[in-house]
mmCIF file with all atom_site columns, C-alpha atoms and ligand atoms in Angstrom:
data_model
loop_
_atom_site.group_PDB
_atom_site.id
_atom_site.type_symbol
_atom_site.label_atom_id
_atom_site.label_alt_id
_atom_site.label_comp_id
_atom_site.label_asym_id
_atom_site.label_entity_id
_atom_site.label_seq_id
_atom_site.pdbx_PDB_ins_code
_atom_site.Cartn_x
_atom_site.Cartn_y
_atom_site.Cartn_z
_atom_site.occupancy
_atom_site.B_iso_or_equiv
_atom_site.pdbx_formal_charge
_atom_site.auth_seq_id
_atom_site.auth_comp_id
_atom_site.auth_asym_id
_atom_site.auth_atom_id
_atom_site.pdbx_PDB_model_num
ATOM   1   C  CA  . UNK F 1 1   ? -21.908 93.082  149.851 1.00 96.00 ? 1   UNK F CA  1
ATOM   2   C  CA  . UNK F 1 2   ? -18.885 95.236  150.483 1.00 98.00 ? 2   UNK F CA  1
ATOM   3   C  CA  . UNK F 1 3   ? -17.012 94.625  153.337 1.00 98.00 ? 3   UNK F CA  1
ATOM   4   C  CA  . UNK F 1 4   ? -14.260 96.279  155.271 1.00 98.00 ? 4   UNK F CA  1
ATOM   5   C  CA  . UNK F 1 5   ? -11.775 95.826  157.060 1.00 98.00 ? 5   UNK F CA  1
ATOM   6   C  CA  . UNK F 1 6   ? -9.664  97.538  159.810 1.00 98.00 ? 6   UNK F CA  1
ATOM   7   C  CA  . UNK F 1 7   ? -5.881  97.493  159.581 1.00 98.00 ? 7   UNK F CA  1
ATOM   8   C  CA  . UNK F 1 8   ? -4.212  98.301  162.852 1.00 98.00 ? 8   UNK F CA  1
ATOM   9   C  CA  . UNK F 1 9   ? -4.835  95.797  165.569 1.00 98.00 ? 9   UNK F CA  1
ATOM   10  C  CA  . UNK F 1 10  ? -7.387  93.802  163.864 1.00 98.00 ? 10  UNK F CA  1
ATOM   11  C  CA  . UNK F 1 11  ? -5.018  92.385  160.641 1.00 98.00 ? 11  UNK F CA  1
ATOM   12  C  CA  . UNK F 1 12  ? -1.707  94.238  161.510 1.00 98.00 ? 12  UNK F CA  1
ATOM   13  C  CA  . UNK F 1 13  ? -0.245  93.426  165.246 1.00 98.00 ? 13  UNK F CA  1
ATOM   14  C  CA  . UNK F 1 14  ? 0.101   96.419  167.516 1.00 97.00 ? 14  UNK F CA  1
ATOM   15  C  CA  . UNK F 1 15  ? -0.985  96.571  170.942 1.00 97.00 ? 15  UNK F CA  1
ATOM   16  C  CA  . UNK F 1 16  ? -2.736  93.427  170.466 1.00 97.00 ? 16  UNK F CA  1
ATOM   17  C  CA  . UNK F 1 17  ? -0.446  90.925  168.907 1.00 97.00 ? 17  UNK F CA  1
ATOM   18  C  CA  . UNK F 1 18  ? -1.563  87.864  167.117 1.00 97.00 ? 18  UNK F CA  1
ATOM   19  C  CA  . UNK F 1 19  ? 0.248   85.397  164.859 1.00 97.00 ? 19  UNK F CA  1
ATOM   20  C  CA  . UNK F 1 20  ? 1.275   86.507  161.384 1.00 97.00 ? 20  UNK F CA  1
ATOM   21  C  CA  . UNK F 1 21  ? 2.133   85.369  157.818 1.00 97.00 ? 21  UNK F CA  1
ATOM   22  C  CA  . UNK F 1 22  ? 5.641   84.482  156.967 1.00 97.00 ? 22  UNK F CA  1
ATOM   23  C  CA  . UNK F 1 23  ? 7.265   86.891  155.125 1.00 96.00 ? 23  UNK F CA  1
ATOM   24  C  CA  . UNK F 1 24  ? 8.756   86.368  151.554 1.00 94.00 ? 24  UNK F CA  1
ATOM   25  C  CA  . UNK F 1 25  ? 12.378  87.959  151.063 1.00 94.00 ? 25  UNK F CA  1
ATOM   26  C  CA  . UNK F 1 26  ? 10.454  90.503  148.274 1.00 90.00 ? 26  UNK F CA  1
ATOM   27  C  CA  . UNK F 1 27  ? 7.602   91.409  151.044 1.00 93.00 ? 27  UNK F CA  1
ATOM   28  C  CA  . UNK F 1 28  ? 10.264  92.464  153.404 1.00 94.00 ? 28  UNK F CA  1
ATOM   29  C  CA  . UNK F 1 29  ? 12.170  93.729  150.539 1.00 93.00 ? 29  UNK F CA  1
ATOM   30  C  CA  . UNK F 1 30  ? 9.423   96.097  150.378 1.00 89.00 ? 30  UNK F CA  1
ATOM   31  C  CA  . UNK F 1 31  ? 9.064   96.234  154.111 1.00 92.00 ? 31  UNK F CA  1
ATOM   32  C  CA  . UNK F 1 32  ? 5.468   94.684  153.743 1.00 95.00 ? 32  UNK F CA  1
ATOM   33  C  CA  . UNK F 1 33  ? 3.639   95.048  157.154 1.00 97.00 ? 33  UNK F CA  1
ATOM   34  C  CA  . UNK F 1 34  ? 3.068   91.819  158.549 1.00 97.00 ? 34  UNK F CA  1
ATOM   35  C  CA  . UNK F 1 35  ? -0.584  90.667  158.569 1.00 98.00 ? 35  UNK F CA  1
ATOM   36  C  CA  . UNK F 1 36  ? -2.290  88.012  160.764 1.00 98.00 ? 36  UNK F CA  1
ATOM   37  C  CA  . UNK F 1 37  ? -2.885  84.349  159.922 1.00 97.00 ? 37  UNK F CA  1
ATOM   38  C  CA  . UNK F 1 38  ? -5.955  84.064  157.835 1.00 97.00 ? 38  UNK F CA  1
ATOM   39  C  CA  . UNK F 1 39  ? -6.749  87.455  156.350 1.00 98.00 ? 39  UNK F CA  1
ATOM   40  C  CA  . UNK F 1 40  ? -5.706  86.514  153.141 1.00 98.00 ? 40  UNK F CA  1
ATOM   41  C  CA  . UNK F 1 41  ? -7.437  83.267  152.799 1.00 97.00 ? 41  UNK F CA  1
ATOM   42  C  CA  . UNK F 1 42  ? -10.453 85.284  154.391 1.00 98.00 ? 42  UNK F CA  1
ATOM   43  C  CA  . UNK F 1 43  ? -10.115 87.893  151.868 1.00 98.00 ? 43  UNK F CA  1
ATOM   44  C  CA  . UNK F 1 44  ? -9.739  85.724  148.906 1.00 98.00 ? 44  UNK F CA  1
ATOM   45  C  CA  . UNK F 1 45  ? -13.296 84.049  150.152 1.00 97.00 ? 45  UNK F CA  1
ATOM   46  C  CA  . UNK F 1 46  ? -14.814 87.124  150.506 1.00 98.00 ? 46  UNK F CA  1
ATOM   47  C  CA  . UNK F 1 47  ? -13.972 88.266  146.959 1.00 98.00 ? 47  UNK F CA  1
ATOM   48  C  CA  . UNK F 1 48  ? -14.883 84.534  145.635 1.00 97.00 ? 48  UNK F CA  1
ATOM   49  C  CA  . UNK F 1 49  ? -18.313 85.211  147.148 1.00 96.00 ? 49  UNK F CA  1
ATOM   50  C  CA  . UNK F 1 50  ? -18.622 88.130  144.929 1.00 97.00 ? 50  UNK F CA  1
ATOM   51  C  CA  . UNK F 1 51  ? -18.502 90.323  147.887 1.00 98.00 ? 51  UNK F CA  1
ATOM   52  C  CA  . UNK F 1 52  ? -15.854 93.613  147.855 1.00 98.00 ? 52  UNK F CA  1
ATOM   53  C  CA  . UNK F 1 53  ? -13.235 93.845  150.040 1.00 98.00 ? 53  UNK F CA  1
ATOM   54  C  CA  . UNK F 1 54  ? -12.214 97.487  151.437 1.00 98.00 ? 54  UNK F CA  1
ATOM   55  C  CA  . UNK F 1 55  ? -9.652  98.954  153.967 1.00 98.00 ? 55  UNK F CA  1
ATOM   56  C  CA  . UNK F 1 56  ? -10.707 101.357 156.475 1.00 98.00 ? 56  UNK F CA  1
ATOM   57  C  CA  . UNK F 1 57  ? -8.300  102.539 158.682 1.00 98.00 ? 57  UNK F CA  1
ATOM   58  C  CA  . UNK F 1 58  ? -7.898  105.848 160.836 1.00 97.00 ? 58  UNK F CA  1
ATOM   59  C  CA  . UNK F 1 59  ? -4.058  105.611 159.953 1.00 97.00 ? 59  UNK F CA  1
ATOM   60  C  CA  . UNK F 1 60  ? -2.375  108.252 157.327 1.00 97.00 ? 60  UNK F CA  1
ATOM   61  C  CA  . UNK F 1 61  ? -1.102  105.314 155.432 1.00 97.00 ? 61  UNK F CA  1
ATOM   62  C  CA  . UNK F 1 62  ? -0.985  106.268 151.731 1.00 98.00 ? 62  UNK F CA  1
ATOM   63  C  CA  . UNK F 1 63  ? -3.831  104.143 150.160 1.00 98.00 ? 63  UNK F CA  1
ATOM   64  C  CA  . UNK F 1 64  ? -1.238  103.510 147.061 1.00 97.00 ? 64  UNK F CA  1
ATOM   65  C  CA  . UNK F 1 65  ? 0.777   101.858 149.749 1.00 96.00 ? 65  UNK F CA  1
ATOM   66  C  CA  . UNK F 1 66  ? -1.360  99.874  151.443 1.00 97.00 ? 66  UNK F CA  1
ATOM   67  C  CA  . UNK F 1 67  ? -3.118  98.433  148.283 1.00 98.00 ? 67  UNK F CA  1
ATOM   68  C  CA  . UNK F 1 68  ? 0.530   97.280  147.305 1.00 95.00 ? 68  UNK F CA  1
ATOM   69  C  CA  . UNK F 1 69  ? 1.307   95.828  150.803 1.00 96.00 ? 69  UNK F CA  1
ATOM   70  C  CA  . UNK F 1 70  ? -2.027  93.662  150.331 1.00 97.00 ? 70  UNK F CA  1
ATOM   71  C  CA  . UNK F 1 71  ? -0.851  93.064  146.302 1.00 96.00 ? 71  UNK F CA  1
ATOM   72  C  CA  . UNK F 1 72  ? 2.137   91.431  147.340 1.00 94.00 ? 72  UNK F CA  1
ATOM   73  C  CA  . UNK F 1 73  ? 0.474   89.324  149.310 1.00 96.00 ? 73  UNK F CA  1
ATOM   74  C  CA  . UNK F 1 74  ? -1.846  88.132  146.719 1.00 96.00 ? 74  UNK F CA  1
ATOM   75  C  CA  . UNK F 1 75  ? -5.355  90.522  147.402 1.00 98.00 ? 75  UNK F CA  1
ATOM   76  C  CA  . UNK F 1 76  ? -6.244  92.982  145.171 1.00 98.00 ? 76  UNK F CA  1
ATOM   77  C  CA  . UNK F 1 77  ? -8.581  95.548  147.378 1.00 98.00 ? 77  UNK F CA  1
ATOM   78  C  CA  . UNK F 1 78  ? -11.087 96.949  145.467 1.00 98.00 ? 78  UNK F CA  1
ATOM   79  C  CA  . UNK F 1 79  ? -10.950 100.265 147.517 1.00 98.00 ? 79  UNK F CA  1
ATOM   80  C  CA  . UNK F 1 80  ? -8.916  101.600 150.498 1.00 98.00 ? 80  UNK F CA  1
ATOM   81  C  CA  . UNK F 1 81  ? -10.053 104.278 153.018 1.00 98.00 ? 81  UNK F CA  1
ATOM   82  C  CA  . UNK F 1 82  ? -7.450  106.092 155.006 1.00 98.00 ? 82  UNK F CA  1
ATOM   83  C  CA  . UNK F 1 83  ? -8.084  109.049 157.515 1.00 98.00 ? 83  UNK F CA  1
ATOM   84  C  CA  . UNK F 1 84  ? -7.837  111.450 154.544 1.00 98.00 ? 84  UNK F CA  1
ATOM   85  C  CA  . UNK F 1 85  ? -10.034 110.003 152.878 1.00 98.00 ? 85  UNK F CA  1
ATOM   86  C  CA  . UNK F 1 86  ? -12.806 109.483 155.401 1.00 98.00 ? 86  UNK F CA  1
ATOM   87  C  CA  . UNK F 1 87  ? -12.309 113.110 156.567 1.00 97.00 ? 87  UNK F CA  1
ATOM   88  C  CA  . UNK F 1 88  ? -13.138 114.675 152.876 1.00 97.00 ? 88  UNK F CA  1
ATOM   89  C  CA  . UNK F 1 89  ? -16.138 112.389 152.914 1.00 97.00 ? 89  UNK F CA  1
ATOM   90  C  CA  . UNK F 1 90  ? -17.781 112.180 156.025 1.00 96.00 ? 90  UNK F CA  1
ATOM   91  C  CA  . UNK F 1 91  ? -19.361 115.016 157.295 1.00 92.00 ? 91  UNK F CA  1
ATOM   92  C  CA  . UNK F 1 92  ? -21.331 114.389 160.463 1.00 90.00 ? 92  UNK F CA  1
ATOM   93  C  CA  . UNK F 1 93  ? -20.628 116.845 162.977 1.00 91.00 ? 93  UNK F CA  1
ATOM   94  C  CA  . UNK F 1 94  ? -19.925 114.586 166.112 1.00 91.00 ? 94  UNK F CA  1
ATOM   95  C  CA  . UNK F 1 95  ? -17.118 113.334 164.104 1.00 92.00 ? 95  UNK F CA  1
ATOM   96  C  CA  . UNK F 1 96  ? -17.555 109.796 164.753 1.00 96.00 ? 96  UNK F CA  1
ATOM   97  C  CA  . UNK F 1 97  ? -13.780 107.551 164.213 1.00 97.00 ? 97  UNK F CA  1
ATOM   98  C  CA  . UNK F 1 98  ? -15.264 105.725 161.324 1.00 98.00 ? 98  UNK F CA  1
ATOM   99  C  CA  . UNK F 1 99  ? -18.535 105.876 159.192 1.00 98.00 ? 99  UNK F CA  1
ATOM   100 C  CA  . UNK F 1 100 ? -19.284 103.202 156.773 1.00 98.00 ? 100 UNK F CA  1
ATOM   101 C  CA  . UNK F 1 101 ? -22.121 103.842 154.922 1.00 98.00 ? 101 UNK F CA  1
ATOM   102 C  CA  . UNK F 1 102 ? -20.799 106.641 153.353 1.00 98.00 ? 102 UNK F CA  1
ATOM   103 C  CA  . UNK F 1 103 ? -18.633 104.374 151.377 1.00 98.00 ? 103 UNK F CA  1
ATOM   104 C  CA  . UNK F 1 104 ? -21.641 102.242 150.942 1.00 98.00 ? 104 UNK F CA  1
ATOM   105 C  CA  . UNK F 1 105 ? -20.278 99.772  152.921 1.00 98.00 ? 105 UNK F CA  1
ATOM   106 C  CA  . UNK F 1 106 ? -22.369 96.717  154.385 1.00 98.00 ? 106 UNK F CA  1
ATOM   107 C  CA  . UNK F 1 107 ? -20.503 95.122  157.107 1.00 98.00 ? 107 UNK F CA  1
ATOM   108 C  CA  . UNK F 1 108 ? -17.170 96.750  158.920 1.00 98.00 ? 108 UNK F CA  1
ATOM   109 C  CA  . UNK F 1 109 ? -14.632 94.441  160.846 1.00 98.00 ? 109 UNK F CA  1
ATOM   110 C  CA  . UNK F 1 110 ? -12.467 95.985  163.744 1.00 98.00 ? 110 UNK F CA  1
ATOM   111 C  CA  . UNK F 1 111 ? -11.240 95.120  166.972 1.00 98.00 ? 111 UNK F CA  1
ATOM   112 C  CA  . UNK F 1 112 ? -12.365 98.517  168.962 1.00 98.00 ? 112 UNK F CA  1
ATOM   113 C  CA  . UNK F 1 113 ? -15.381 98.767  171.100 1.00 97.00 ? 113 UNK F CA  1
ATOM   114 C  CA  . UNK F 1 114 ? -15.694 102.432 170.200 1.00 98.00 ? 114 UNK F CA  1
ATOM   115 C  CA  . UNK F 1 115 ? -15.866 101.134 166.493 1.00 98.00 ? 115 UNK F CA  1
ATOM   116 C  CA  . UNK F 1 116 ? -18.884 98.703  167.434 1.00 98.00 ? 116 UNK F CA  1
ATOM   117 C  CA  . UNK F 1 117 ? -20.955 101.603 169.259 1.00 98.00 ? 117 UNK F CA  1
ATOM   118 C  CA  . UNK F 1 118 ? -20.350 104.141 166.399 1.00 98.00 ? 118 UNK F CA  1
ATOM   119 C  CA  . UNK F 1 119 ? -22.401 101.366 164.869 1.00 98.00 ? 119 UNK F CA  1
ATOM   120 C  CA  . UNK F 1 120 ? -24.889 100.762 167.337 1.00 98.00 ? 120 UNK F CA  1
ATOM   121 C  CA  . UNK F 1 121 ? -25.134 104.633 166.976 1.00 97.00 ? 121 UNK F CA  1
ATOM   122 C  CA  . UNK F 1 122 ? -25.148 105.411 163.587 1.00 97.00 ? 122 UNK F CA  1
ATOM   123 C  CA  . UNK F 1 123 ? -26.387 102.186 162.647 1.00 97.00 ? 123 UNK F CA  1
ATOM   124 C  CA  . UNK F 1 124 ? -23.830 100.710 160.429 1.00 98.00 ? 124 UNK F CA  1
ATOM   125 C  CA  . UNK F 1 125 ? -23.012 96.498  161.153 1.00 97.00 ? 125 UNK F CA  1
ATOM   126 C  CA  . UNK F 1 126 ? -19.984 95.544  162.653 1.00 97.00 ? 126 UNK F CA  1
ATOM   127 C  CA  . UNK F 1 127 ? -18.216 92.496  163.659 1.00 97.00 ? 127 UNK F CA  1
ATOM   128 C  CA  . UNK F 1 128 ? -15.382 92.879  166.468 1.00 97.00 ? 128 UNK F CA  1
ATOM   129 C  CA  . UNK F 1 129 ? -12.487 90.838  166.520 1.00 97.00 ? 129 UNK F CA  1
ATOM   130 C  CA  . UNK F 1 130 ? -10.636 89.858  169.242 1.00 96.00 ? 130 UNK F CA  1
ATOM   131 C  CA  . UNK F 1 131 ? -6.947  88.911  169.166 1.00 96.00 ? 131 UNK F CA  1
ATOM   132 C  CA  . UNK F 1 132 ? -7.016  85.803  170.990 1.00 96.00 ? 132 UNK F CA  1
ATOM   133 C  CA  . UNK F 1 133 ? -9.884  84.171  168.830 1.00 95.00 ? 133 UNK F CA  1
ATOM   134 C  CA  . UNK F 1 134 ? -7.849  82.020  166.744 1.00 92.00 ? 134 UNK F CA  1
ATOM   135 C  CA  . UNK F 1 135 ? -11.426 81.207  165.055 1.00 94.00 ? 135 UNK F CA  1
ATOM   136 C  CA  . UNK F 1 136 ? -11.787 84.740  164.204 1.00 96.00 ? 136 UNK F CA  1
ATOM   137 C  CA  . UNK F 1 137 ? -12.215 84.439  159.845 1.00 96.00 ? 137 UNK F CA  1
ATOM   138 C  CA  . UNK F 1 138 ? -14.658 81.749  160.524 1.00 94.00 ? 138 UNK F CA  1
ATOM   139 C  CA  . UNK F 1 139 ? -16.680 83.968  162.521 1.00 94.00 ? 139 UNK F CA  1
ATOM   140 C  CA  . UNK F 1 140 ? -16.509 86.757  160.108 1.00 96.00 ? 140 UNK F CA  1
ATOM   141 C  CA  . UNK F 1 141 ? -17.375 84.145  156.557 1.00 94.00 ? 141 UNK F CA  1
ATOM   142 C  CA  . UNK F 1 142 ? -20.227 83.409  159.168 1.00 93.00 ? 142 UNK F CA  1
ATOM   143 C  CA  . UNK F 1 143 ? -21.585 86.376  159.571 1.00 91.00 ? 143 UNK F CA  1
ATOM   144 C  CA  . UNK F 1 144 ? -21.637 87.465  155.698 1.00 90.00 ? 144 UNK F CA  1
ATOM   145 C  CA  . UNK F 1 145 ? -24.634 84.299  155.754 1.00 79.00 ? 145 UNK F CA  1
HETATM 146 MG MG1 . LIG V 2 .   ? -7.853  99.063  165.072 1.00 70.04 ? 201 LIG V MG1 1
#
């Protein structure tokens, strides 16, 4: 399966805040974004599973930049989707935030409900996160099957 996941507010603290990994002096070095408590062990299962892990984010984050900012932590993405990117590629014309199967993408986790009826729309799966589930990796591993 390939999987992917949202960056802002679901594994990078914005307006929700959840915990995050401690830093290493190089991570903030390279002023490395700080990403909630489990992703990478989450990640790292995923991939172990033989599954592919993606970004997808509506944020004009250089995908060079985030793939480092996930390096350094130990995960090496196997793709990453910014707003450019999903822009040249998806073409509906209602415009929709985000639209995973044109990246051939299986299952998409975010934490907005506007995300999760795109889905129920366009039919694409999604699980929603929320930031006070502390449980929230588990849930995701569980819904892979
Ligand atoms: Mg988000």
């Amino acid at each position: 399966m390939i999987i992917s996941f949202d960056l802002d507010d679901t594994l990078i603290p914005g307006i929700r805040q959840f915990e995050t990994v401690e830093r290493t002096f190089l991570q903030k070095l390279w002023r490395v974004e700080k990403l909630r408590v489990g992703t990478i062990e989450l990640m790292k299962a995923c991939q172990a599973r033989g599954h592919k892990v993606y970004v997808y984010t509506t944020s004009n984050r250089p995908p060079r930049r985030i793939w480092w900012m996930f390096y350094l932590y130990g995960i090496k993405l196997d793709k990453v989707i910014n707003q450019q990117v999903h822009n040249q590629v998806v073409r509906i014309p209602a415009k929709p935030s985000k639209y995973p199967p044109a990246f051939k993408i299986d299952l998409h986790i975010d934490d907005s409900k506007g995300v999760e009826m795109e889905g129920e729309t366009y039919n694409f799966r999604t699980v929603i996160v929320r930031e006070d589930n502390p449980d929230w990796a588990v849930d995701i591993l569980a819904a892979l099957g």
